[in-house]
Short mmCIF file of C-alpha atoms in Angstrom, two decimals:
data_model
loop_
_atom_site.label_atom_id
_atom_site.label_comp_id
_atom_site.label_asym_id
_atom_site.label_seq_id
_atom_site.Cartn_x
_atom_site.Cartn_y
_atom_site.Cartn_z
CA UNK H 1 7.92 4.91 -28.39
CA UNK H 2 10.85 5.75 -26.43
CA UNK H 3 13.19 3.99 -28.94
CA UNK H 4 13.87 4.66 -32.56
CA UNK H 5 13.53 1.84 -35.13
CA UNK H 6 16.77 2.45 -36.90
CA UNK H 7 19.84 3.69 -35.16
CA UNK H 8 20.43 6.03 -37.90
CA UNK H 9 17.29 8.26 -37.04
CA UNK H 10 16.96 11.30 -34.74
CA UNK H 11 16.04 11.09 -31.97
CA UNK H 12 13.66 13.46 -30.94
CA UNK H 13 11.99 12.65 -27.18
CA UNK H 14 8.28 13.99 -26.03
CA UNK H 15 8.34 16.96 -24.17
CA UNK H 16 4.62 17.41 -23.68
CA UNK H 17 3.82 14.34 -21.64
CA UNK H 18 5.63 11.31 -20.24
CA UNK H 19 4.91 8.85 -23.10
CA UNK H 20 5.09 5.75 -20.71
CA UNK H 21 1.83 5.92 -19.40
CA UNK H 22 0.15 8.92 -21.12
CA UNK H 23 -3.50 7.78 -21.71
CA UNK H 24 -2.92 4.50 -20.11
CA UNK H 25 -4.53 2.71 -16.89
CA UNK H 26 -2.72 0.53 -14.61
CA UNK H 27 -3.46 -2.20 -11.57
CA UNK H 28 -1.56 -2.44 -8.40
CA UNK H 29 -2.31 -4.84 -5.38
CA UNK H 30 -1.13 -4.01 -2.47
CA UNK H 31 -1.23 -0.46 -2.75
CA UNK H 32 -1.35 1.16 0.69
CA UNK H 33 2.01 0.35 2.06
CA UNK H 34 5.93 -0.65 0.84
CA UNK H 35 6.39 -1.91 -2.63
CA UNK H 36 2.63 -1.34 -3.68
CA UNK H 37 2.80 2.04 -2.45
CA UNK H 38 6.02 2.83 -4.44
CA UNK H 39 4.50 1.62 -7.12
CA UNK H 40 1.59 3.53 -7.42
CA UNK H 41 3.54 6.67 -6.55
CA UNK H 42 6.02 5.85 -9.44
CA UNK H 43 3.25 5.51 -11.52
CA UNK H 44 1.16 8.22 -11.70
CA UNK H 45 4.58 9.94 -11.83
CA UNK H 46 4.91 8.49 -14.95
CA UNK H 47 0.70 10.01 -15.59
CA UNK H 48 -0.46 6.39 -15.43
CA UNK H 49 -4.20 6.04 -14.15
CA UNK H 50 -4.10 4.33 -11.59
CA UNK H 51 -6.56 1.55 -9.60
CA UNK H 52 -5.25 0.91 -6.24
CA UNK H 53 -6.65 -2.31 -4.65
CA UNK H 54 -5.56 -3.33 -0.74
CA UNK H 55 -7.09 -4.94 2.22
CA UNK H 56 -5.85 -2.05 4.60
CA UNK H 57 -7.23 1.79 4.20
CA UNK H 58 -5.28 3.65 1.44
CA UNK H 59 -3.74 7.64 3.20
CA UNK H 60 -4.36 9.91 0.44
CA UNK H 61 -1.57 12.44 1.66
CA UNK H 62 1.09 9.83 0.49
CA UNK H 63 -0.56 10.67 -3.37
CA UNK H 64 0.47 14.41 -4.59
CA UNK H 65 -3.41 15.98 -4.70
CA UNK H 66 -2.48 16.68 -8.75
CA UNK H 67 -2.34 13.06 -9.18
CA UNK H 68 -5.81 12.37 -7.13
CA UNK H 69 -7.90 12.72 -10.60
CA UNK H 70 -5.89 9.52 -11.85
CA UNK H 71 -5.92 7.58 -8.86
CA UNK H 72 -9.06 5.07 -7.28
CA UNK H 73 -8.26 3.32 -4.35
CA UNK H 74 -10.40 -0.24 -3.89
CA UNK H 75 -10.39 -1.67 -0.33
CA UNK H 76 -11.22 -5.28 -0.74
CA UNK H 77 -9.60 -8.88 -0.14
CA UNK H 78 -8.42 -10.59 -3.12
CA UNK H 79 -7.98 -13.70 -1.25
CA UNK H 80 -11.94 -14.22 -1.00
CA UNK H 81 -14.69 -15.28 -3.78
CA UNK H 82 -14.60 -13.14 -6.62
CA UNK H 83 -12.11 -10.42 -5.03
CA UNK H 84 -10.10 -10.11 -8.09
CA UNK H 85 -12.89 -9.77 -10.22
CA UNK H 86 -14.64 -7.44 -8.09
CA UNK H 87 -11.21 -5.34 -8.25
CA UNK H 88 -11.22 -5.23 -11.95
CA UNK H 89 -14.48 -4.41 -12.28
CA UNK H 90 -13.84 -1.02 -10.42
CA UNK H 91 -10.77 -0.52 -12.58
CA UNK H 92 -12.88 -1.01 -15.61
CA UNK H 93 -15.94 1.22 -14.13
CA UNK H 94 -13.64 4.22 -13.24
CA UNK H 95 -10.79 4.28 -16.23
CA UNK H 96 -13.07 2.51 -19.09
CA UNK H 97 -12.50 -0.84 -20.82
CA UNK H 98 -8.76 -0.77 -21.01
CA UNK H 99 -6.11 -1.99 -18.72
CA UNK H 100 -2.43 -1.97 -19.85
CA UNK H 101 -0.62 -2.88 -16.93
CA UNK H 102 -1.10 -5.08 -13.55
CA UNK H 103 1.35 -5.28 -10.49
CA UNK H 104 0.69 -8.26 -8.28
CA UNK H 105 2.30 -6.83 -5.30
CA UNK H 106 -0.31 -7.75 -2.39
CA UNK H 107 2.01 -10.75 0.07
CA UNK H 108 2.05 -12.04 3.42
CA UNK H 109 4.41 -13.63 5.09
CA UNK H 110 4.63 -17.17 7.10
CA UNK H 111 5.74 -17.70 10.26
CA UNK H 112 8.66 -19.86 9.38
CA UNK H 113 6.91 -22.69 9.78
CA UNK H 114 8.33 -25.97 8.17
CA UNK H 115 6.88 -28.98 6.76
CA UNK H 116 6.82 -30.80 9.53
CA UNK H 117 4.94 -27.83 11.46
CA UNK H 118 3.53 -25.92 9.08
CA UNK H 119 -0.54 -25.48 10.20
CA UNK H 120 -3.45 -25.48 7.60
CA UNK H 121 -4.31 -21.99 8.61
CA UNK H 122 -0.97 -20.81 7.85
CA UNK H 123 -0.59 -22.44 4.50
CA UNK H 124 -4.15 -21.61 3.25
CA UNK H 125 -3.60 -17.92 3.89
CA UNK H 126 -0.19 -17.55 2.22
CA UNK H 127 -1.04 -19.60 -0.24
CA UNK H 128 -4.50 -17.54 -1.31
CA UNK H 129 -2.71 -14.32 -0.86
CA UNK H 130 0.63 -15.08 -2.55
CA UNK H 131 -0.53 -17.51 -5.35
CA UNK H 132 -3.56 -17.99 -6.27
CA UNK H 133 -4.68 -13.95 -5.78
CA UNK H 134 -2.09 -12.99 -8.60
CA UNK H 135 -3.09 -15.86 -10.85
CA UNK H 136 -6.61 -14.47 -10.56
CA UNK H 137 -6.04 -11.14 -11.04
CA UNK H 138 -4.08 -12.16 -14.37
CA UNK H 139 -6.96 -14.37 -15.37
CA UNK H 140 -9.23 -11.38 -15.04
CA UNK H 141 -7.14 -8.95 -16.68
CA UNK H 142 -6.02 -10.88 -19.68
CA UNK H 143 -9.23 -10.54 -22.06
CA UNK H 144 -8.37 -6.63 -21.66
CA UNK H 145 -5.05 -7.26 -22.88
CA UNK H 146 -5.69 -9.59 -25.42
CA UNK H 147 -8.15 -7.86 -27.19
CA UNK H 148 -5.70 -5.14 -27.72
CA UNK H 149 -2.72 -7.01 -28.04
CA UNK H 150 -0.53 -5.35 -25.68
CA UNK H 151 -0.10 -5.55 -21.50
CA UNK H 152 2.68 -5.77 -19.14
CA UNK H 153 2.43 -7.91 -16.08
CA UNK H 154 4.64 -7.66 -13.36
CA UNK H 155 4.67 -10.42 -10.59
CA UNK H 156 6.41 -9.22 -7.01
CA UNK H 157 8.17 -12.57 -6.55
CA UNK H 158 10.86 -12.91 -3.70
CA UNK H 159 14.49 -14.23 -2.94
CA UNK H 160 12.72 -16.72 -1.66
CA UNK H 161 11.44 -17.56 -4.91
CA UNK H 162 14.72 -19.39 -5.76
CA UNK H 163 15.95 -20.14 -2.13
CA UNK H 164 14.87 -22.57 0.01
CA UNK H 165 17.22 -20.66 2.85
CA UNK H 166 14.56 -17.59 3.12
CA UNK H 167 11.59 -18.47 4.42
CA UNK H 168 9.00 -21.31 5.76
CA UNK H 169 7.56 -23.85 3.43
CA UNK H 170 4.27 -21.70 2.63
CA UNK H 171 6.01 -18.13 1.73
CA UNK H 172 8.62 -20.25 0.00
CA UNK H 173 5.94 -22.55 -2.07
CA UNK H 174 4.10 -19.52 -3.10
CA UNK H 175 6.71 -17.49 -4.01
CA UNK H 176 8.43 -20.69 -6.30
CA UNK H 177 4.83 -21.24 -7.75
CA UNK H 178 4.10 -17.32 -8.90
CA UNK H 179 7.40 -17.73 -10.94
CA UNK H 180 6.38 -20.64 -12.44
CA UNK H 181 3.17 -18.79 -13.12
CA UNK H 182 5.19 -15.82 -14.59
CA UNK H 183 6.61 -17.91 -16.90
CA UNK H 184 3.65 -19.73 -18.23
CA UNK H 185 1.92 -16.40 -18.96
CA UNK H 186 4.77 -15.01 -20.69
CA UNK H 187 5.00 -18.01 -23.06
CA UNK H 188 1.19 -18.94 -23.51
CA UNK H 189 0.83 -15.07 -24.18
CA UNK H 190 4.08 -14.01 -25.72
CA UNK H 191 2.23 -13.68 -29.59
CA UNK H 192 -0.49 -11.84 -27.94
CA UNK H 193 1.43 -8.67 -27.31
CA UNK H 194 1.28 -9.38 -23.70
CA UNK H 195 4.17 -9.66 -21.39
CA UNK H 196 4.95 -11.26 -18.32
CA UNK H 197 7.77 -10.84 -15.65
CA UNK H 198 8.96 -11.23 -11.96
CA UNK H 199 11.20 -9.06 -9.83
CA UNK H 200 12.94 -10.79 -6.93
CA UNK H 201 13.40 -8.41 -4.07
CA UNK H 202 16.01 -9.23 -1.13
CA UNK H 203 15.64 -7.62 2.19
CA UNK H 204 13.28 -4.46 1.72
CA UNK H 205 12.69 -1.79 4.29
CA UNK H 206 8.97 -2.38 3.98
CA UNK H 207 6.08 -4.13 6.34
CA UNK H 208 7.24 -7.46 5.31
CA UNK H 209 11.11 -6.98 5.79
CA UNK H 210 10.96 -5.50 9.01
CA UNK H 211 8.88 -8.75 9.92
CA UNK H 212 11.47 -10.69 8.76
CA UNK H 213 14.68 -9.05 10.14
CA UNK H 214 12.89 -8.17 13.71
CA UNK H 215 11.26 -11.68 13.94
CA UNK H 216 7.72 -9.69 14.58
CA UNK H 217 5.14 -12.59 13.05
CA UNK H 218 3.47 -15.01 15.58
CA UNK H 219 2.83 -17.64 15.75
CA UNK H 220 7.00 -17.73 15.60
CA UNK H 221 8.40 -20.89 14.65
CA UNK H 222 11.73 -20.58 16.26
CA UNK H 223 13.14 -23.17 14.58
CA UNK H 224 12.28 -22.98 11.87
CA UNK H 225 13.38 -19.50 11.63
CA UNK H 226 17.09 -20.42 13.43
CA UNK H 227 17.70 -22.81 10.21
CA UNK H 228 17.11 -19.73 7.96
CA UNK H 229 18.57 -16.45 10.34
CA UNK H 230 22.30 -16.90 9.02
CA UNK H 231 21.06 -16.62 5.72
CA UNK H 232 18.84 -13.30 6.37
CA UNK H 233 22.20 -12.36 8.57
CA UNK H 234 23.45 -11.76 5.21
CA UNK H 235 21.52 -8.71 3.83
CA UNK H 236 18.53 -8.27 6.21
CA UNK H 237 20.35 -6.32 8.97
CA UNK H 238 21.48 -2.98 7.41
CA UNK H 239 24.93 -1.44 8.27
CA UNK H 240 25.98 1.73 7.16
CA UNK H 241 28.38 0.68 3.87
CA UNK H 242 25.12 -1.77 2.76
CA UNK H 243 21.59 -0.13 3.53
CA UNK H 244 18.34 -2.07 2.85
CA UNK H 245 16.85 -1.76 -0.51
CA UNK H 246 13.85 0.46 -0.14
CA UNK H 247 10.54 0.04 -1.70
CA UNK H 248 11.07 2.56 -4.47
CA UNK H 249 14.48 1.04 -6.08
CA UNK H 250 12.50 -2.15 -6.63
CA UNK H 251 9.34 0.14 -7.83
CA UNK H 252 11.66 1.34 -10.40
CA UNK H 253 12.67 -1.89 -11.55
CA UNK H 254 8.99 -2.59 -12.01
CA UNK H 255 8.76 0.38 -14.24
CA UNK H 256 11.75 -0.25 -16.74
CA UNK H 257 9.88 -3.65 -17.23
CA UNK H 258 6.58 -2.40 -18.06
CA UNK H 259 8.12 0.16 -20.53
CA UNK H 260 9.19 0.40 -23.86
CA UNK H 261 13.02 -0.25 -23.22
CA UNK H 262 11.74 -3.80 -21.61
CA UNK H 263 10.09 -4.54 -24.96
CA UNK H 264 11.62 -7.76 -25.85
CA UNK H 265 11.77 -9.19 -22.29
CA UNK H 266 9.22 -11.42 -21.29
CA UNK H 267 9.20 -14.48 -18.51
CA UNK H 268 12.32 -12.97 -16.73
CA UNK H 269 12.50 -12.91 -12.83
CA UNK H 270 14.75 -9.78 -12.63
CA UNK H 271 16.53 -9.99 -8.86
CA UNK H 272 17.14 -6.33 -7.20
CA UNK H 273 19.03 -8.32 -3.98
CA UNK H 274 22.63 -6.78 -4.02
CA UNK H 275 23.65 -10.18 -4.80
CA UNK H 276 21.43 -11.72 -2.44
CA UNK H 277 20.76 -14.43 -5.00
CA UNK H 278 24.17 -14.74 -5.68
CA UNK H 279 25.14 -16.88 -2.48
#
């Protein structure tokens, strides 16, 4: 525990190991690069085992060798058949039969497309990748959790989850549907042990917000993406008094909510957007 139980008690903190994930085994999606990557890195920091899972090769170097006996690194789609069961099943193989935490990280972005443009192709990627991957790789996880009554989930949700002003429909649906998600796991779970949240990122120097603020995806819907530039103007174009938020201040974020001090919150999407979501 990293708490005492009565206020009136000393406090006396483990010096051995780090008691947040000493013994324990955690998930991450989208491992190999910005958020995922921070993630992972944060961690095994923190001597979580880690399972990696990514569609793109995994660079060992960006691991510390020391932590290379607690990290496996899966290279597989979760958007096709039985990819996030497949994942799991590694987990499960390399770290035995317990999982404490998962961070659905993996996303792609649209193209800005609207409803009126939006193309099946576009949709049915986003939607696979951003949606229904992290509702499958809680679905797989849960009977691991339940049948020790305790797991943190973490969702990687978006500003976009609560603006319409972010993206194009697809990114924006999928990112409004995994907080729904969030929040029905939290509640349909919440006697279980098992907790659920969401962090909200604004514009992050990662793979994804360097799409966004250089306008890199094609397909480019240009209109659709002149509707929503004032609105990235905000925050996605870094000056000198207001940097970007990098990958590892939202990986922290991630990590106070799958500790001990996050105990009590559950079904929260937490935004780390300087304010972003604020306008």
């Amino acid at each position: 525990m990293l708490y005492n139980p009565t206020p009136d008690a000393l406090f006396a903190p483990v010096a051995a190991v780090d008691p947040l994930g000493f013994g324990k085994v955690a998930i991450v999606t989208g491992c190999a690069s910005g958020i995922g990557l921070a993630v992972t890195q944060q961690l095994l920091a923190h001597q979580f085992s880690v399972c990696g899972l990514d569609i793109t090769s995994f660079n060992y170097d960006l691991v510390r060798v020391t932590d290379h006996g607690r990290f496996h690194f899966h290279k597989g789609d979760l958007a096709a058949a039985g990819g996030c069961e497949e994942g799991v099943r590694i987990c499960v193989a390399t770290f035995g039969s317990r999982i404490d935490v998962l961070v659905n990280v993996a996303g792609l972005m649209d193209n800005f497309s609207s409803a009126d443009g939006v193309s099946d192709d576009v949709w049915d990627k986003v939607i696979a990748t951003n949606l229904t991957a992290p509702v499958m790789m809680m679905r797989a996880v849960l009977p691991f959790m339940k049948a020790k009554r305790d797991g943190a989930i973490i969702n990687v949700a978006s500003t976009a989850a609560t603006s319409g002003a972010v993206a194009g429909v697809a990114y924006t649906s999928s990112k409004h549907g995994l907080i729904g998600a969030t929040k029905n796991v939290a509640w349909r779970f919440r006697n279980d042990g098992i907790r659920c949240n969401a962090v909200c990122p604004g514009a992050i120097d990662s793979s994804i917000g360097k799409a966004i603020a250089n306008g890199s995806n094609e397909p480019w819907d240009a209109e659709g993406f002149a509707e929503v530039e004032p609105f990235h103007a905000l925050q996605a174009k870094p000056s000198a008094s207001a940097p970007t938020i990098t990958p590892h201040e939202v990986a922290k974020a991630i990590v106070f909510l799958v500790g001990d001090h996050a105990r009590t919150i559950n079904g929260i999407s937490l935004p780390v957007d300087k304010a972003w979501g604020a306008v």
